[in-house]
Amino acid sequence: MANMAQAVRMALHYAEENLGVTDIFGEDVGAPLGGVFTATQGLKTAWNTPLDERGIIGMAIGLAMAGAKPVAEIQFVDYIFNTIDLLKVAGNTCWATNGDWNLPMVVKTPVGSGIRGSLYHSHSFDATATHIPGWKIVIPSNPLDAYGLMISACQEINPVMYLEPKALLRIKGEERIPGEPDNDKLLSKMIDAPLGDRSQWKPQWPALEAYAVPIGKGKVVRAGSQVTVVSYGRTLPLCKKAADDLAAEGVDAEVIDMRTLWPYDWEMIKGSVEKTGRVLYVNEDTEVTNFGEHLVRRTVEELFYKLMAPPRLLAGKFIPGIGLADPLEMASVPQQGDITAAIRSLASEQP
Amino acid sequence: MSKPRLLNREEESLPLERELLVRMHDLMVKARVLEERLIQMYKQGHGYFWIGGPGEEAFNVPLGMLMKKGQGPAYDYLHGHYRQSATMLALGEEPIGAMRQMKNVVTDPYSGGRNFAGHFSKREWNIAPVSSPIEIQYTMAPGTALAQKRHGGDGISIVTGGDAGTAEGDFASCLVWSSRKGNELPVLIIVTNNKWGISTPAETQHGETHVADRGKAFNMRTKTIDGNDPINAYLELKEAMEYVRKERKPFLMEAMVSRLYGHSSASGANMVGNEQDCLTVFEARLEKHGILTRKEMDDLRNRYSEDMAAMARQVIQEPMPGPETIWNHIYAERK
């Protein structure tokens, strides 16, 4: 099975062939590197930009205005912060012009911890992104969703923020992307650029199929009756594993992958919480003014009388950064043990 | 300053046809009267904030006259700022739209009552939405220009802003992205230099002799021009545009202009006495050369004043947007 980086690459290839994507660009996005995570290798519309994040976002806005279909990359989300006002403008353009303009553009950027990225390659962006109205915000937790969400993002007529959990980019999927070969080695041979001289290299793309994960739709990745766990991105597989492990202890947890942070699938969350009476929101952004706090508030306001326990949030510590040393990173953002313990504790909590 | 056009002090004749001069004058007067009407609306309480371009008509009118108007990459894009009303009128826009935006009524054609005066937007003519954060439009112009270069034809992207804003990194972004070797883009980069950033004089903040000189480092054609002379501005813009259209390469033009009513209503929106008024100077020339008489010019101004007073009376009767409309157009929907 493809890993997430390959899935993104294949989706972008499908999009430039079939969905009108005209430009895939950013720092080191074009040949020879094809992106620092290899997600843009071999793409015919990929090109390298100056080292200028504001220029990259401005270019995307301009291209979108002129009828092109850009996919812009910010190499690491840690470097997107100097573009916030441009992101706000991209998000408000349709509204500010009373519907006259719309900007079909995608911004993709790797987020989160998990690769020992220290202070400036570990940031999360979910709290900030969900604070910028006018965008649709997606974040996959596995290669198939990464493929399907990118297809949907490229079909959108509004700005889409595509957050790539960098810890998962090299992880192979458990489900086949429609059209990918069964043999991983063969896939790699076909679409991974070789080491060394790549000047003559051309990818052999598999016959990919349109497979879209609708924006705004979550997914129940594990059904359960006792407690609801809602997550996305890097922490989603950890939640799933925690729920599977806890089954042996008699804890029956339902796990929901949000997949889209805005507009999000409240109906799915609500239905699950009404059934279980308990909910834990898990993400790795810093916990103060965290997107999960919004979900907790909505849970309290709309589902208060259905709850058996307070809604909980497990998130990153509110500290200035993520330290490089292993114990520092482990202590800063939720890890497997933290999540398992939090679910176990909530599941047994009684009024 | 690059070599100015040699204009004989006692010029024998004006270097543009009479019809063009008359049209240019008409639009300059129209734009001035509009701005003065907007200021009056503000002072009468028919608007929360005024910002505009009185003093820049001599440059902004020719700009609008020379633009290739239409929608899509075959036509020119304007990434303007909030002193562009004269350009809009020169393109053929009706002045009532600016008043509607001033009064923030539901009929405001640019933002439906959501945005400040002078924040134009018109997709049908490639007028990109003006926004308040200074200089951000300079990051977007290379984007539309890239689409134009690829599309073919002679459409160009025009970006305008003030001198103070060139301190922002976005100005440098525009220079870098427009002039990449082998990937040069058809961007006409304009700086209207009124020598002020709100209350701060340019000379206290900028070490460069001319803003336009900054383009030289990027191997682009540059020029600093007198933007208070509409004939000069017309000829210089025409030449610069022809270069950008044909060569598909950037050009950095700095136009020296006046700021006749201060920065905005935040600084009082009062007429200043110490800046050259491009309209007064132009009218003297037109009169001297027998293009128009004083009476003709006064009549024109009076006619526009009456027209726009009537428009303003109409606009202030129009309804405000309803509170429920805040939810409209957050996202575009497929038609």
XYZ file of C-alpha atoms in Angstrom:
686
model
C 0.000 0.000 0.000
C 1.077 3.571 -0.649
C 2.307 5.750 2.166
C 0.673 9.136 2.750
C 3.276 11.085 0.789
C 2.759 8.800 -2.207
C -1.012 9.109 -1.797
C -0.827 12.892 -1.855
C 1.437 12.709 -4.893
C -0.925 10.394 -6.751
C -3.922 12.558 -5.900
C -2.106 15.629 -7.200
C -1.191 13.754 -10.359
C -4.834 12.784 -10.801
C -5.833 16.392 -10.138
C -3.442 17.911 -12.664
C -4.557 15.386 -15.271
C -8.276 15.461 -14.603
C -9.333 18.255 -12.256
C -7.719 21.251 -13.860
C -4.902 21.795 -11.370
C -2.482 24.102 -13.174
C 0.238 24.821 -10.639
C 1.731 22.893 -7.732
C 4.400 25.078 -6.221
C 6.413 26.025 -3.196
C 9.941 25.851 -1.894
C 11.695 22.750 -3.370
C 8.358 21.421 -4.610
C 9.486 20.976 -8.212
C 12.319 18.868 -9.644
C 14.780 17.652 -8.620
C 13.607 17.267 -5.015
C 9.831 17.050 -5.406
C 9.163 18.319 -1.927
C 11.000 17.749 1.332
C 8.597 14.866 2.015
C 8.606 13.678 -1.647
C 4.878 14.449 -1.989
C 5.311 16.334 -5.267
C 7.858 14.204 -7.146
C 7.308 13.752 -10.847
C 4.322 16.078 -11.124
C 4.201 17.889 -14.436
C 2.865 21.181 -13.021
C 5.195 21.299 -10.003
C 7.674 24.158 -9.797
C 10.114 25.726 -7.376
C 9.486 29.154 -5.890
C 11.629 31.737 -4.192
C 12.022 31.205 -0.470
C 9.120 33.496 0.339
C 6.004 32.206 2.065
C 4.062 35.438 1.577
C 4.957 35.361 -2.089
C 3.712 31.771 -2.297
C 0.308 32.557 -0.793
C 0.003 35.736 -2.867
C 0.868 33.793 -6.009
C -1.873 31.269 -5.176
C -4.427 34.026 -4.663
C -3.429 35.704 -7.935
C -3.542 32.471 -9.905
C -6.943 31.620 -8.458
C -8.218 35.081 -9.396
C -7.115 34.572 -12.978
C -8.882 31.252 -13.468
C -5.975 28.926 -12.735
C -6.159 26.170 -10.115
C -3.200 26.415 -7.747
C -1.972 24.043 -5.070
C 0.568 25.931 -2.986
C 2.838 24.344 -0.430
C 4.277 25.912 2.683
C 7.207 23.613 3.402
C 6.493 23.363 7.125
C 3.512 24.921 8.848
C 5.929 26.566 11.250
C 6.698 29.006 8.412
C 3.112 29.877 7.571
C 2.669 32.292 10.446
C 4.041 35.280 8.551
C 1.256 34.769 5.979
C -1.693 34.925 8.374
C -3.117 38.167 6.986
C -2.926 36.790 3.450
C -4.731 33.663 4.618
C -7.356 35.895 6.197
C -7.741 37.787 2.927
C -8.032 34.560 0.946
C -10.695 33.451 3.402
C -12.602 36.719 3.307
C -12.436 37.480 -0.412
C -15.787 35.933 -1.311
C -17.479 37.481 1.713
C -15.783 40.883 1.416
C -16.876 41.212 -2.209
C -20.415 40.084 -1.461
C -19.946 36.936 -3.499
C -18.304 38.562 -6.524
C -14.962 36.746 -6.275
C -14.117 33.237 -5.178
C -10.707 31.687 -4.829
C -10.339 28.032 -5.801
C -6.959 27.387 -4.194
C -5.387 24.733 -2.034
C -2.650 25.323 0.504
C -0.943 22.147 1.687
C 1.451 22.098 4.585
C 2.945 19.486 6.928
C 1.925 19.879 10.559
C 2.569 18.496 14.004
C 5.189 16.574 15.886
C 6.559 13.085 15.597
C 9.720 13.469 13.538
C 11.881 15.043 16.255
C 11.460 18.393 14.586
C 12.209 20.497 17.674
C 10.905 24.038 18.017
C 10.321 24.932 14.385
C 9.281 21.722 12.685
C 6.644 20.532 15.132
C 3.940 23.184 15.243
C 0.285 22.372 14.899
C -2.034 24.659 13.002
C -5.536 23.397 13.750
C -6.382 26.100 16.289
C -5.102 28.888 14.057
C -6.580 27.494 10.842
C -10.025 27.076 12.384
C -9.800 30.689 13.490
C -9.717 31.920 9.898
C -13.233 31.932 8.441
C -13.825 31.282 4.759
C -11.486 28.302 4.479
C -12.283 24.633 4.423
C -9.770 22.716 6.508
C -8.960 19.054 6.092
C -6.466 16.765 7.785
C -6.089 13.099 6.825
C -4.925 10.353 9.159
C -4.215 7.656 6.545
C -3.152 7.443 2.886
C -6.566 6.613 1.419
C -8.160 9.620 3.105
C -5.148 11.711 2.114
C -5.833 10.763 -1.492
C -9.577 11.303 -1.281
C -9.361 14.582 0.612
C -6.838 15.977 -1.866
C -9.175 15.054 -4.719
C -12.000 16.913 -2.968
C -9.734 19.859 -2.165
C -8.805 20.193 -5.827
C -12.482 20.104 -6.822
C -13.386 22.911 -4.424
C -14.181 26.441 -5.551
C -13.177 27.878 -2.167
C -9.809 28.001 -0.386
C -8.877 24.697 1.198
C -6.206 24.231 3.827
C -4.776 20.738 3.541
C -2.889 19.843 6.716
C -0.509 16.888 6.423
C 0.419 15.204 9.697
C 4.123 14.888 9.049
C 4.558 11.918 11.381
C 2.187 9.942 9.148
C 3.575 10.897 5.753
C 5.847 7.839 5.594
C 3.291 5.422 7.064
C 1.786 2.901 4.680
C -1.946 2.545 4.498
C -4.135 -0.428 5.254
C -6.554 0.291 2.429
C -5.781 0.331 -1.259
C -6.034 3.549 -3.201
C -8.183 2.883 -6.271
C -5.738 2.223 -9.107
C -2.540 1.690 -7.130
C -0.697 -1.584 -7.794
C -0.846 -4.282 -5.091
C 2.900 -4.490 -4.895
C 4.564 -1.735 -2.819
C 7.954 -2.263 -4.428
C 6.420 -1.914 -7.853
C 4.632 1.294 -6.819
C 7.892 2.708 -5.486
C 9.677 1.801 -8.711
C 6.957 3.503 -10.689
C 6.545 6.795 -8.834
C 9.451 7.381 -6.426
C 12.275 9.426 -7.865
C 15.605 7.543 -7.788
C 18.515 8.692 -5.653
C 21.241 10.569 -7.492
C 20.731 12.043 -10.933
C 17.044 12.487 -11.656
C 17.309 14.665 -14.710
C 16.136 11.911 -17.052
C 13.644 10.316 -14.661
C 9.970 10.167 -15.497
C 7.348 8.606 -13.256
C 5.143 5.762 -14.508
C 1.805 6.689 -13.027
C -0.646 3.900 -12.269
C -4.130 4.199 -13.751
C -5.617 6.076 -10.826
C -9.301 6.514 -10.245
C -11.405 9.335 -8.945
C -11.979 8.705 -5.270
C -13.153 11.635 -3.220
C -13.611 11.865 0.515
C -16.293 14.521 0.872
C -15.217 17.613 2.776
C -17.213 17.909 5.984
C -17.690 14.192 6.557
C -16.088 12.373 9.471
C -15.616 8.632 9.757
C -16.331 6.177 12.550
C -13.121 4.160 12.542
C -14.191 1.974 15.448
C -17.710 1.502 16.717
C -18.273 1.426 20.463
C -20.911 2.106 23.059
C -19.215 3.343 26.213
C -17.136 6.363 25.335
C -16.612 8.518 22.229
C -13.097 9.523 21.195
C -12.843 12.265 18.573
C -9.528 12.991 16.938
C -7.705 13.638 13.665
C -4.239 13.635 12.169
C -1.296 12.164 14.067
C -3.254 11.273 17.193
C -6.045 9.445 15.360
C -4.163 6.139 14.884
C -3.078 6.356 18.537
C -6.718 6.700 19.592
C -7.693 3.743 17.441
C -4.929 1.589 18.928
C -5.859 2.690 22.451
C -9.477 1.714 21.836
C -8.442 -1.659 20.411
C -6.120 -2.300 23.371
C -8.745 -1.271 25.902
C -11.278 -3.681 24.446
C -9.403 -6.422 26.303
C -10.158 -4.567 29.538
C -13.825 -4.413 28.670
C -13.789 -0.780 27.597
C -15.865 -0.267 24.470
C -14.734 2.978 22.836
C -16.070 4.534 19.652
C -13.418 6.402 17.658
C -14.269 9.152 15.193
C -11.825 10.586 12.671
C -12.975 14.130 11.942
C -11.014 14.335 8.653
C -12.435 17.822 8.098
C -12.012 20.441 10.807
C -14.192 22.999 9.054
C -17.001 22.581 8.229
C -16.995 19.594 10.563
C -19.328 16.647 10.944
C -21.166 17.637 14.094
C -24.019 15.263 13.324
C -21.648 12.312 13.555
C -20.098 13.504 16.818
C -23.456 14.389 18.299
C -24.984 11.019 17.400
C -22.088 9.192 18.972
C -22.025 11.261 22.171
C -25.781 10.892 22.577
C -25.204 7.133 22.438
C -22.166 6.889 24.765
C -22.652 9.850 27.103
C -18.905 10.392 27.292
C -16.504 12.149 24.952
C -12.783 12.732 24.770
C -11.375 15.136 22.181
C -7.755 14.500 21.283
C -5.329 16.635 19.299
C -1.768 17.852 19.697
C -2.122 21.616 19.326
C -1.472 23.602 22.505
C -4.414 23.245 24.830
C -5.303 26.890 25.506
C -7.723 28.269 22.907
C -7.579 24.882 21.267
C -10.028 23.761 18.582
C -11.020 20.949 20.931
C -12.172 23.574 23.418
C -14.726 24.721 20.861
C -15.923 21.119 20.537
C -16.118 20.788 24.312
C -18.156 23.988 24.529
C -20.558 22.822 21.851
C -20.859 19.464 23.577
C -21.710 21.145 26.867
C -24.199 23.553 25.308
C -26.029 21.063 23.122
C -25.574 17.704 24.793
C -25.298 18.552 28.497
C -28.234 16.421 29.601
C -27.013 13.421 27.596
C -23.629 13.363 29.304
C -22.534 10.872 31.945
C -19.251 12.675 32.550
C -17.669 16.024 31.687
C -16.407 16.234 28.130
C -12.618 16.029 28.169
C -9.823 17.453 26.046
C -6.417 15.867 25.734
C -4.078 18.170 23.846
C -0.562 19.564 23.731
C 0.886 21.378 26.710
C 0.650 25.158 26.597
C 4.359 25.770 26.227
C 6.316 27.825 23.686
C 7.580 24.929 21.643
C 8.414 21.254 21.444
C 11.904 20.481 22.707
C 14.232 18.313 20.664
C 15.226 15.808 23.345
C 13.029 12.723 23.308
C 11.711 13.152 26.875
C 10.753 16.741 26.076
C 8.728 15.899 22.983
C 7.102 12.942 24.722
C 6.013 15.181 27.585
C 4.744 17.984 25.368
C 2.121 16.340 23.145
C -0.207 13.372 23.701
C 1.441 9.980 23.262
C -0.026 6.476 23.154
C 0.060 6.008 26.930
C -1.566 9.359 27.635
C -4.420 8.614 25.267
C -4.998 5.094 26.561
C -5.034 6.360 30.149
C -7.408 9.205 29.301
C -9.905 6.901 27.586
C -9.698 4.336 30.402
C -10.287 7.008 33.018
C -13.205 8.630 31.211
C -14.876 5.307 30.437
C -15.102 4.452 34.132
C -16.093 7.901 35.328
C -19.472 7.906 37.026
C -21.766 10.838 37.840
C 15.049 60.905 -11.348
C 15.319 59.392 -14.784
C 15.314 61.798 -17.637
C 12.001 63.642 -17.752
C 10.225 64.305 -20.984
C 11.386 67.601 -22.395
C 8.443 69.869 -22.025
C 9.158 73.282 -23.329
C 8.285 75.808 -20.662
C 6.404 77.755 -23.290
C 4.945 74.716 -24.958
C 3.488 75.573 -28.296
C 0.892 72.888 -28.271
C -0.132 70.036 -26.046
C 1.119 66.646 -27.216
C -2.268 64.917 -27.065
C -5.381 65.329 -29.155
C -7.969 67.792 -27.960
C -10.619 65.119 -27.585
C -8.363 63.084 -25.314
C -7.442 66.105 -23.226
C -11.085 67.053 -22.798
C -11.992 63.517 -21.785
C -9.083 63.378 -19.366
C -10.097 66.665 -17.813
C -13.715 65.571 -17.589
C -12.729 62.431 -15.700
C -10.356 64.282 -13.402
C -13.084 66.728 -12.459
C -15.566 63.911 -12.033
C -13.173 62.059 -9.738
C -12.378 65.178 -7.700
C -16.037 66.018 -7.265
C -16.763 62.436 -6.268
C -14.069 62.442 -3.592
C -15.224 65.793 -2.272
C -18.766 64.469 -2.144
C -17.594 61.383 -0.263
C -15.754 63.584 2.221
C -18.883 65.647 2.661
C -20.944 62.514 3.221
C -18.498 61.494 5.912
C -18.644 64.909 7.559
C -22.431 64.863 7.492
C -22.471 61.507 9.232
C -23.326 59.449 6.143
C -20.403 57.119 6.533
C -17.983 56.010 9.203
C -14.698 56.483 7.405
C -13.372 58.092 4.264
C -10.231 57.310 2.370
C -9.593 58.136 -1.267
C -7.448 59.667 -3.923
C -7.959 63.402 -4.358
C -4.660 64.663 -5.722
C -3.896 61.512 -7.690
C -6.320 62.143 -10.555
C -3.611 63.175 -13.010
C -2.072 59.735 -12.727
C -5.072 57.544 -11.980
C -7.276 58.822 -14.804
C -4.735 57.986 -17.548
C -4.194 54.621 -15.882
C -7.874 53.770 -16.208
C -8.052 55.147 -19.735
C -5.177 52.955 -20.870
C -6.221 49.754 -19.190
C -7.520 46.904 -21.285
C -10.880 46.384 -19.620
C -12.535 43.006 -19.401
C -12.712 39.746 -17.495
C -10.111 37.006 -17.446
C -6.430 36.694 -18.337
C -6.781 38.229 -21.816
C -7.478 41.574 -20.119
C -5.607 43.691 -17.588
C -5.864 43.011 -13.867
C -5.787 45.880 -11.429
C -4.496 45.135 -7.958
C -5.237 48.594 -6.711
C -5.407 50.281 -3.374
C -7.855 52.661 -1.756
C -6.921 55.808 -3.697
C -8.126 54.445 -7.039
C -11.506 56.098 -7.562
C -10.276 58.099 -10.571
C -9.116 54.898 -12.239
C -12.511 53.326 -11.680
C -14.304 56.315 -13.192
C -11.908 56.360 -16.136
C -12.759 52.710 -16.735
C -16.396 53.718 -16.969
C -17.648 53.079 -13.466
C -20.597 55.082 -12.183
C -19.776 57.308 -9.199
C -22.873 56.252 -7.289
C -21.188 52.943 -6.439
C -18.516 54.683 -4.388
C -21.205 56.642 -2.555
C -23.098 53.477 -1.813
C -19.974 51.978 -0.349
C -19.375 55.181 1.642
C -22.868 54.926 3.105
C -22.497 51.130 3.435
C -25.931 50.444 2.031
C -27.121 47.108 0.699
C -26.718 48.363 -2.878
C -22.933 48.880 -2.466
C -21.710 47.105 -5.630
C -18.259 46.325 -4.250
C -18.958 44.793 -0.874
C -22.659 44.987 -0.051
C -22.049 47.425 2.778
C -19.234 45.430 4.310
C -16.144 47.424 3.465
C -14.756 50.946 3.695
C -15.071 53.587 1.003
C -12.525 53.248 -1.767
C -12.316 49.473 -1.373
C -13.358 48.684 -4.922
C -13.836 45.241 -6.422
C -15.302 44.279 -9.769
C -14.626 40.850 -11.139
C -16.221 41.683 -14.468
C -13.363 44.129 -15.107
C -10.563 42.230 -13.331
C -10.561 44.727 -10.475
C -9.180 42.677 -7.608
C -10.730 43.482 -4.248
C -8.956 46.304 -2.463
C -8.080 45.517 1.117
C -6.830 47.615 3.985
C -3.640 45.760 4.948
C -0.941 47.729 3.164
C 0.963 46.196 0.257
C -0.529 42.709 0.207
C -1.771 43.272 -3.343
C 1.865 43.251 -4.461
C 2.099 39.548 -3.625
C -0.929 38.751 -5.792
C -0.054 40.609 -8.985
C 2.604 38.058 -10.023
C -0.072 35.358 -9.700
C -2.475 36.912 -12.178
C 0.501 37.832 -14.378
C 1.686 34.223 -14.495
C -1.758 33.111 -15.650
C -1.655 35.878 -18.283
C 1.787 34.966 -19.538
C 0.634 31.401 -19.958
C -2.625 32.438 -21.579
C -0.933 34.463 -24.290
C -2.154 37.769 -25.645
C -1.178 41.102 -24.192
C -3.067 41.332 -20.899
C -0.970 42.630 -18.016
C -1.242 42.842 -14.252
C -1.088 46.309 -12.771
C -0.418 46.808 -9.095
C -0.538 50.113 -7.276
C 0.243 51.294 -3.791
C 1.838 54.126 -1.929
C 5.449 54.910 -1.145
C 5.205 54.145 2.555
C 4.037 50.619 1.838
C 7.184 49.831 -0.105
C 8.828 49.304 3.281
C 6.778 46.116 3.545
C 8.328 42.844 2.495
C 5.470 42.338 0.051
C 6.948 45.003 -2.191
C 10.196 43.061 -2.297
C 8.188 39.894 -2.968
C 6.714 41.535 -6.042
C 10.147 42.545 -7.338
C 11.543 39.048 -6.778
C 8.630 37.080 -8.227
C 8.164 39.341 -11.251
C 11.772 39.205 -12.378
C 12.870 35.568 -12.024
C 15.333 34.830 -14.802
C 13.572 33.190 -17.697
C 10.244 33.510 -15.884
C 9.760 37.268 -16.003
C 6.153 38.321 -15.638
C 4.041 41.051 -17.260
C 3.540 43.171 -14.162
C 3.365 46.944 -14.207
C 4.472 47.712 -10.670
C 3.308 51.185 -9.728
C 4.145 53.233 -6.664
C 2.235 56.478 -6.270
C 4.597 58.481 -4.109
C 2.819 61.167 -2.119
C 5.765 61.369 0.277
C 3.679 60.400 3.291
C 2.730 57.409 5.373
C -0.265 58.788 7.286
C 1.637 61.340 9.400
C 5.173 60.185 8.725
C 7.297 61.904 6.073
C 8.968 59.503 3.672
C 12.386 61.081 4.071
C 12.449 60.100 7.741
C 11.994 56.419 6.859
C 13.576 55.776 3.480
C 17.224 55.899 2.498
C 16.787 55.235 -1.199
C 16.853 58.231 -3.512
C 13.935 56.936 -5.539
C 11.714 53.971 -4.797
C 12.005 53.106 -8.491
C 15.751 52.582 -8.083
C 14.977 49.402 -6.203
C 13.850 47.812 -9.456
C 17.308 48.223 -10.952
C 18.738 45.548 -8.680
C 16.280 43.153 -10.300
C 17.231 44.165 -13.826
C 13.822 45.589 -14.527
C 12.989 48.770 -16.352
C 12.163 51.583 -13.972
C 11.195 55.206 -14.075
C 10.257 57.962 -11.669
C 7.746 60.312 -13.249
C 5.783 63.429 -12.475
C 2.370 62.010 -11.711
C 0.806 65.413 -11.226
C 0.919 66.085 -14.953
C -1.790 64.052 -16.683
C -0.275 64.460 -20.145
C 3.091 63.219 -18.924
C 1.457 60.431 -16.929
C -0.535 59.340 -19.980
C 2.520 59.198 -22.221
C 4.703 57.489 -19.639
C 2.045 54.934 -18.763
C 1.411 54.250 -22.426
C 5.087 53.583 -23.021
C 5.464 51.430 -19.912
C 2.340 49.442 -20.704
C 3.449 48.852 -24.270
C 6.728 47.474 -22.950
C 5.033 45.156 -20.441
C 2.438 44.027 -22.973
C 4.982 43.267 -25.650
C 8.016 42.052 -23.711
C 5.998 40.215 -21.022
C 8.429 41.602 -18.454
C 7.942 43.809 -15.397
C 8.298 47.566 -15.221
C 8.539 49.573 -12.006
C 7.057 53.035 -12.215
C 7.139 55.565 -9.413
C 4.742 58.468 -9.879
C 5.206 61.548 -7.736
C 1.732 62.718 -6.689
C 0.005 64.955 -4.167
C -2.198 64.116 -1.223
C -4.698 66.926 -1.057
C -6.941 65.898 1.812
C -4.522 64.173 4.131
C -4.448 60.458 4.702
C -8.128 59.840 5.388
C -10.925 60.905 7.699
C -8.687 59.643 10.491
C -6.529 62.720 9.882
C -9.493 65.028 9.367
C -10.013 64.814 5.584
C -9.310 68.533 5.254
C -7.815 70.251 2.228
C -4.119 70.884 2.670
C -2.664 74.102 1.303
C 0.908 73.142 0.588
C 0.641 70.514 -2.133
C 0.379 71.039 -5.856
C -3.146 70.476 -7.161
C -2.846 68.592 -10.439
C -6.304 69.692 -11.541
C -5.635 73.419 -11.047
C -2.372 73.212 -12.966
C -3.925 71.181 -15.778
C -6.874 73.544 -16.100
C -4.557 76.520 -16.439
C -2.793 74.733 -19.279
C -6.011 73.785 -21.003
C -7.239 77.333 -20.758
C -3.965 78.740 -22.000
C -4.014 76.515 -25.056
C -7.628 77.235 -25.830
C -8.725 73.685 -25.255
C -11.405 74.689 -22.766
C -12.607 77.984 -21.364
C -12.818 78.731 -17.670
C -16.580 78.866 -17.981
C -16.741 75.462 -19.647
C -14.649 73.999 -16.869
C -16.683 75.661 -14.147
C -19.908 74.517 -15.776
C -18.615 70.980 -15.913
C -17.691 71.032 -12.255
C -21.037 72.484 -11.276
C -22.872 69.905 -13.329
C -20.979 67.064 -11.661
C -21.512 68.629 -8.255
C -25.245 68.768 -8.817
C -25.394 65.250 -10.255
C -23.485 63.798 -7.357
C -25.409 65.738 -4.752
C -28.542 64.188 -6.218
C -26.920 60.745 -6.184
C -25.925 61.178 -2.565
C -29.489 62.170 -1.673
C -30.678 58.991 -3.321
C -28.037 56.828 -1.670
C -28.786 57.992 1.861
C -32.373 56.810 1.390
C -31.283 53.305 0.444
C -31.561 50.489 2.962
C -28.782 49.072 5.076
C -27.990 45.374 4.651
C -30.102 43.210 6.921
C -28.426 41.595 9.923
C -29.146 38.127 8.567
C -26.905 38.843 5.565
C -23.758 38.398 7.672
C -24.013 34.710 6.786
C -24.104 35.272 3.032
C -21.127 34.453 0.810
C -18.769 32.996 3.387
C -18.295 30.335 0.748
C -18.936 30.450 -2.950
C -21.424 27.891 -4.176
C -21.454 26.155 -7.511
C -24.000 27.796 -9.735
